[in-house]
PDB file of C-alpha atoms in Angstrom:
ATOM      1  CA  UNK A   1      32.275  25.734 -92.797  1.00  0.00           C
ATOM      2  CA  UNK A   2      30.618  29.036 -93.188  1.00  0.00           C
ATOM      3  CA  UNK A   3      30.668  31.825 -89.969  1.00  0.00           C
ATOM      4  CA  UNK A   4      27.517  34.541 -89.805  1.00  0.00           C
ATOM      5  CA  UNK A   5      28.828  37.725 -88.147  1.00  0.00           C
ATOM      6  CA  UNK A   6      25.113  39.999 -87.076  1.00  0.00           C
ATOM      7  CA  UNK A   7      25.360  43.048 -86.482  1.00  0.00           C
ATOM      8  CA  UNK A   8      23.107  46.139 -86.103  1.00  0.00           C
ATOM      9  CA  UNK A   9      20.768  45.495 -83.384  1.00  0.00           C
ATOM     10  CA  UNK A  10      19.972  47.576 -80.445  1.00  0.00           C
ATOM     11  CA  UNK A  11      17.036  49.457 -78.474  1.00  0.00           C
ATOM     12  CA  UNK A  12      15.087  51.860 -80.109  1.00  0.00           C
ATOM     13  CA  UNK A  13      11.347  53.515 -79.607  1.00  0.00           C
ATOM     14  CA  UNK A  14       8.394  52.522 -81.239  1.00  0.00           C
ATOM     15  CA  UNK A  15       7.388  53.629 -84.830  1.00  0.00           C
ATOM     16  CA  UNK A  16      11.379  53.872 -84.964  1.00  0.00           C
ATOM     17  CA  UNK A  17      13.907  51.995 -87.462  1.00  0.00           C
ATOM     18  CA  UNK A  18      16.569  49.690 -86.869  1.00  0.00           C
ATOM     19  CA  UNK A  19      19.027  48.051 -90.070  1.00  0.00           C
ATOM     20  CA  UNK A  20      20.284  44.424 -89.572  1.00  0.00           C
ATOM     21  CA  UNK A  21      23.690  43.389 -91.310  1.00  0.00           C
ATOM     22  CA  UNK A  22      24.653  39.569 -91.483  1.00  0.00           C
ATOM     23  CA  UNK A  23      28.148  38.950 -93.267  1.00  0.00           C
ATOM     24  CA  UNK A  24      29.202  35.419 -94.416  1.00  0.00           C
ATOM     25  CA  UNK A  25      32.587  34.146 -94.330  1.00  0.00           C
ATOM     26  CA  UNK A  26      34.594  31.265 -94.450  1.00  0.00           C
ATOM     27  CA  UNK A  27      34.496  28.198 -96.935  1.00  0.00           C
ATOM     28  CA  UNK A  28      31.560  30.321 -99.452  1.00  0.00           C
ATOM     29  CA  UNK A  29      31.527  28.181-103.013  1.00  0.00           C
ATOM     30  CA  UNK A  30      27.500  29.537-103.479  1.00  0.00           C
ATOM     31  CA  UNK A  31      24.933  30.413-100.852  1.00  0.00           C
ATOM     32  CA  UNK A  32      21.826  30.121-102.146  1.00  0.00           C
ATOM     33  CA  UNK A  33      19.059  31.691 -99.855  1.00  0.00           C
ATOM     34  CA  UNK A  34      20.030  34.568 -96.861  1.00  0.00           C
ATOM     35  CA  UNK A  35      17.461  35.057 -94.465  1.00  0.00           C
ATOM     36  CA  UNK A  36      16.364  36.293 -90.887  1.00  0.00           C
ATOM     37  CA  UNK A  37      14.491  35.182 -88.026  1.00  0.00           C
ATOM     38  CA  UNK A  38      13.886  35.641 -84.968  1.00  0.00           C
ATOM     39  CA  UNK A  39      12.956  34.078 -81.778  1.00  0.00           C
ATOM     40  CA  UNK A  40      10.990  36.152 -78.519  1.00  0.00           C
ATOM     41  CA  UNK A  41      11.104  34.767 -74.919  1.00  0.00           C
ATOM     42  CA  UNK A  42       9.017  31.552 -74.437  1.00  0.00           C
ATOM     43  CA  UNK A  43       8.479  31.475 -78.321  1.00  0.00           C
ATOM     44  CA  UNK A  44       9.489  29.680 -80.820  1.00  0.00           C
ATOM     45  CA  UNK A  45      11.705  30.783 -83.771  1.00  0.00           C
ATOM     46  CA  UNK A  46      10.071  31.890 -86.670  1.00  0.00           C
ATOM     47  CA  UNK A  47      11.106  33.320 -90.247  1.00  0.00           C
ATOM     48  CA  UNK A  48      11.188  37.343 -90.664  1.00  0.00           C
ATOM     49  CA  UNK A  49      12.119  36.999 -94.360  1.00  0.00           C
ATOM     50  CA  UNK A  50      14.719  35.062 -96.547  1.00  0.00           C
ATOM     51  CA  UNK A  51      15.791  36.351-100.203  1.00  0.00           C
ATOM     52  CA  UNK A  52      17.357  33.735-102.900  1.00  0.00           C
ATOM     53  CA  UNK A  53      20.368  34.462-104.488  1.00  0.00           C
ATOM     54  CA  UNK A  54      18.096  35.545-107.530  1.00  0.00           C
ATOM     55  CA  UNK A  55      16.808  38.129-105.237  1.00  0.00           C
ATOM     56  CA  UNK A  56      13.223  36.573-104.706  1.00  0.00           C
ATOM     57  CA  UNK A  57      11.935  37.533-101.238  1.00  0.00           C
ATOM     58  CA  UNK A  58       9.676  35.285 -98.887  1.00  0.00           C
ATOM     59  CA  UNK A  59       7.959  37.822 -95.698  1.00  0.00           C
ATOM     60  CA  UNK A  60       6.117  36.639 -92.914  1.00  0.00           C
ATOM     61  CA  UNK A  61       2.806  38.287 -92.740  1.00  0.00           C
ATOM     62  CA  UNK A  62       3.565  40.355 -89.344  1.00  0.00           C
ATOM     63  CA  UNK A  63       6.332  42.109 -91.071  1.00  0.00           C
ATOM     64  CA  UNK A  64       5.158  42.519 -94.779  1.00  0.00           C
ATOM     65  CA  UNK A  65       5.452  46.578 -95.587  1.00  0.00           C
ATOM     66  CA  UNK A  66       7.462  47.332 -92.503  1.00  0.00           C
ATOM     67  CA  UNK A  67      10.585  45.544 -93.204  1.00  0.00           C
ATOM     68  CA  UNK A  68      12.779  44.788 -96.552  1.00  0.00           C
ATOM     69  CA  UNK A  69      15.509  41.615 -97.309  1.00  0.00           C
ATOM     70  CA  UNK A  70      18.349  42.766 -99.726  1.00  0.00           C
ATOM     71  CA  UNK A  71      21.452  41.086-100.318  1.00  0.00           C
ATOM     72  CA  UNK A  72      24.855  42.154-101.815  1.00  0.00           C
ATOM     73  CA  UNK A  73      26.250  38.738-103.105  1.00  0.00           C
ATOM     74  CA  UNK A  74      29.648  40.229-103.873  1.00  0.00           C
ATOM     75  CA  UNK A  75      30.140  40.321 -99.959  1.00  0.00           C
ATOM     76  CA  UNK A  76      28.076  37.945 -99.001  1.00  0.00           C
ATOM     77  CA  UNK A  77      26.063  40.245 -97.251  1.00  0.00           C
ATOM     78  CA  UNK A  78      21.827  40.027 -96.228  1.00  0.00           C
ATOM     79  CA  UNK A  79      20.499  43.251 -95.004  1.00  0.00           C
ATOM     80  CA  UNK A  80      17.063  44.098 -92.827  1.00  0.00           C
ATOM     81  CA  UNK A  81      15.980  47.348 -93.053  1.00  0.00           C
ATOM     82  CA  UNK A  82      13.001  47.414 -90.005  1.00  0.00           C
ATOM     83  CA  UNK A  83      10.377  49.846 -90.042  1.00  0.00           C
ATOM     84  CA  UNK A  84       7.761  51.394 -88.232  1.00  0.00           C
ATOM     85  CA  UNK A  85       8.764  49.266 -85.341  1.00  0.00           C
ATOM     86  CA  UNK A  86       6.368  47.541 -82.712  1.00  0.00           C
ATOM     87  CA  UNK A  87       7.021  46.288 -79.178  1.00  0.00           C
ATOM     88  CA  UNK A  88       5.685  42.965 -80.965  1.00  0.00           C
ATOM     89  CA  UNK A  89       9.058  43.009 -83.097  1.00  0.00           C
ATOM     90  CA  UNK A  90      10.838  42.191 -79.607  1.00  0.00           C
ATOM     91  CA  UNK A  91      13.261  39.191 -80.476  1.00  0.00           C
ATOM     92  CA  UNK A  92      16.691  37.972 -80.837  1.00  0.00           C
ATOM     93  CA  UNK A  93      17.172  38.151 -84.659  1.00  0.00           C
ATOM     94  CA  UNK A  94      19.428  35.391 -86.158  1.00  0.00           C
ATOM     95  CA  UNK A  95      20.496  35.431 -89.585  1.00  0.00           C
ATOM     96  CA  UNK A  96      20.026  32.227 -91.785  1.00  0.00           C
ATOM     97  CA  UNK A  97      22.443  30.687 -95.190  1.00  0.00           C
ATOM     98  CA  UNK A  98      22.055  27.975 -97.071  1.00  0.00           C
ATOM     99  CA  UNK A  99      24.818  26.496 -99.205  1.00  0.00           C
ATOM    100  CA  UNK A 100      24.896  23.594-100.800  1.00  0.00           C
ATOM    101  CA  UNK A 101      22.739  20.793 -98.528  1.00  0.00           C
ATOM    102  CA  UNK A 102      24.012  22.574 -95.424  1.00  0.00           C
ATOM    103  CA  UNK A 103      22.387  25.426 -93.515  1.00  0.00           C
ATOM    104  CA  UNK A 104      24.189  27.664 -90.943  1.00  0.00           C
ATOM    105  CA  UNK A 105      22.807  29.754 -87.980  1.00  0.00           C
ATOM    106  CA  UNK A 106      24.472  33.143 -87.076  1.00  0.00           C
ATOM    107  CA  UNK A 107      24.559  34.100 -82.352  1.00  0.00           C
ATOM    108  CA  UNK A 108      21.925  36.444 -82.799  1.00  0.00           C
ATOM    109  CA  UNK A 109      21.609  39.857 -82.362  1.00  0.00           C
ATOM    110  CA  UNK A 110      19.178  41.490 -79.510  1.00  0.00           C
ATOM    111  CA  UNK A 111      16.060  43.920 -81.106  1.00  0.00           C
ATOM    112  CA  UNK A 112      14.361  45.319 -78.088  1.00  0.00           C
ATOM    113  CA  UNK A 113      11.736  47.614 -79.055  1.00  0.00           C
ATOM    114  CA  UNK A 114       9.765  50.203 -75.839  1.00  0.00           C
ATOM    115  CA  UNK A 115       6.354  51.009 -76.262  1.00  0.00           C
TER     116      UNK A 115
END
């Protein structure tokens, strides 16, 4: 079993900048991909970005040049560094692993963002 422990969300201004951490833990033999999304009220969840263990990054379009995946595999770590942020970006952002066959979900952490 592998835990996901978010952390780093919050309330901040538009055009401001928020950094997600996402630490894995637990029974870790080799995650492959890391990843973020996020789901708004009334919306379904949807991928923010992922990166592989090779460090190949996947962005949904909304976010592309705003916000950057990067990964320290020594502590099993996935970072989001957001960006000019919009009231759009509004969600509960939920981090993502994928080990072996299995994938595991982190609780979330709350991104409001005022306009």
């Amino acid at each position: 079993q592998v835990q996901l422990a978010e952390s780093g969300g919050g309330l901040v201004q538009a055009g401001g900048s928020l950094r997600l951490s996402c630490a894995a833990s637990g029974r870790i033999f080799s995650i492959n991909t890391m990843g973020w999304y996020r789901q708004a009220p009334g919306k379904q969840r949807e991928l923010v970005a992922v990166i592989t263990s090779g460090g190949t990054t996947t962005y949904a379009d909304s976010v592309k040049g705003r916000f950057t995946i990067s990964r320290d595999n020594a502590k099993n770590t996935v970072y989001l560094q957001m960006n000019s942020l919009k009231p759009e970006d509004t969600a509960v952002y939920i981090c993502n692993c994928n080990q072996r066959m299995y994938g595991y979900w982190g609780q979330g952490t709350q991104v409001t963002v005022s306009s």
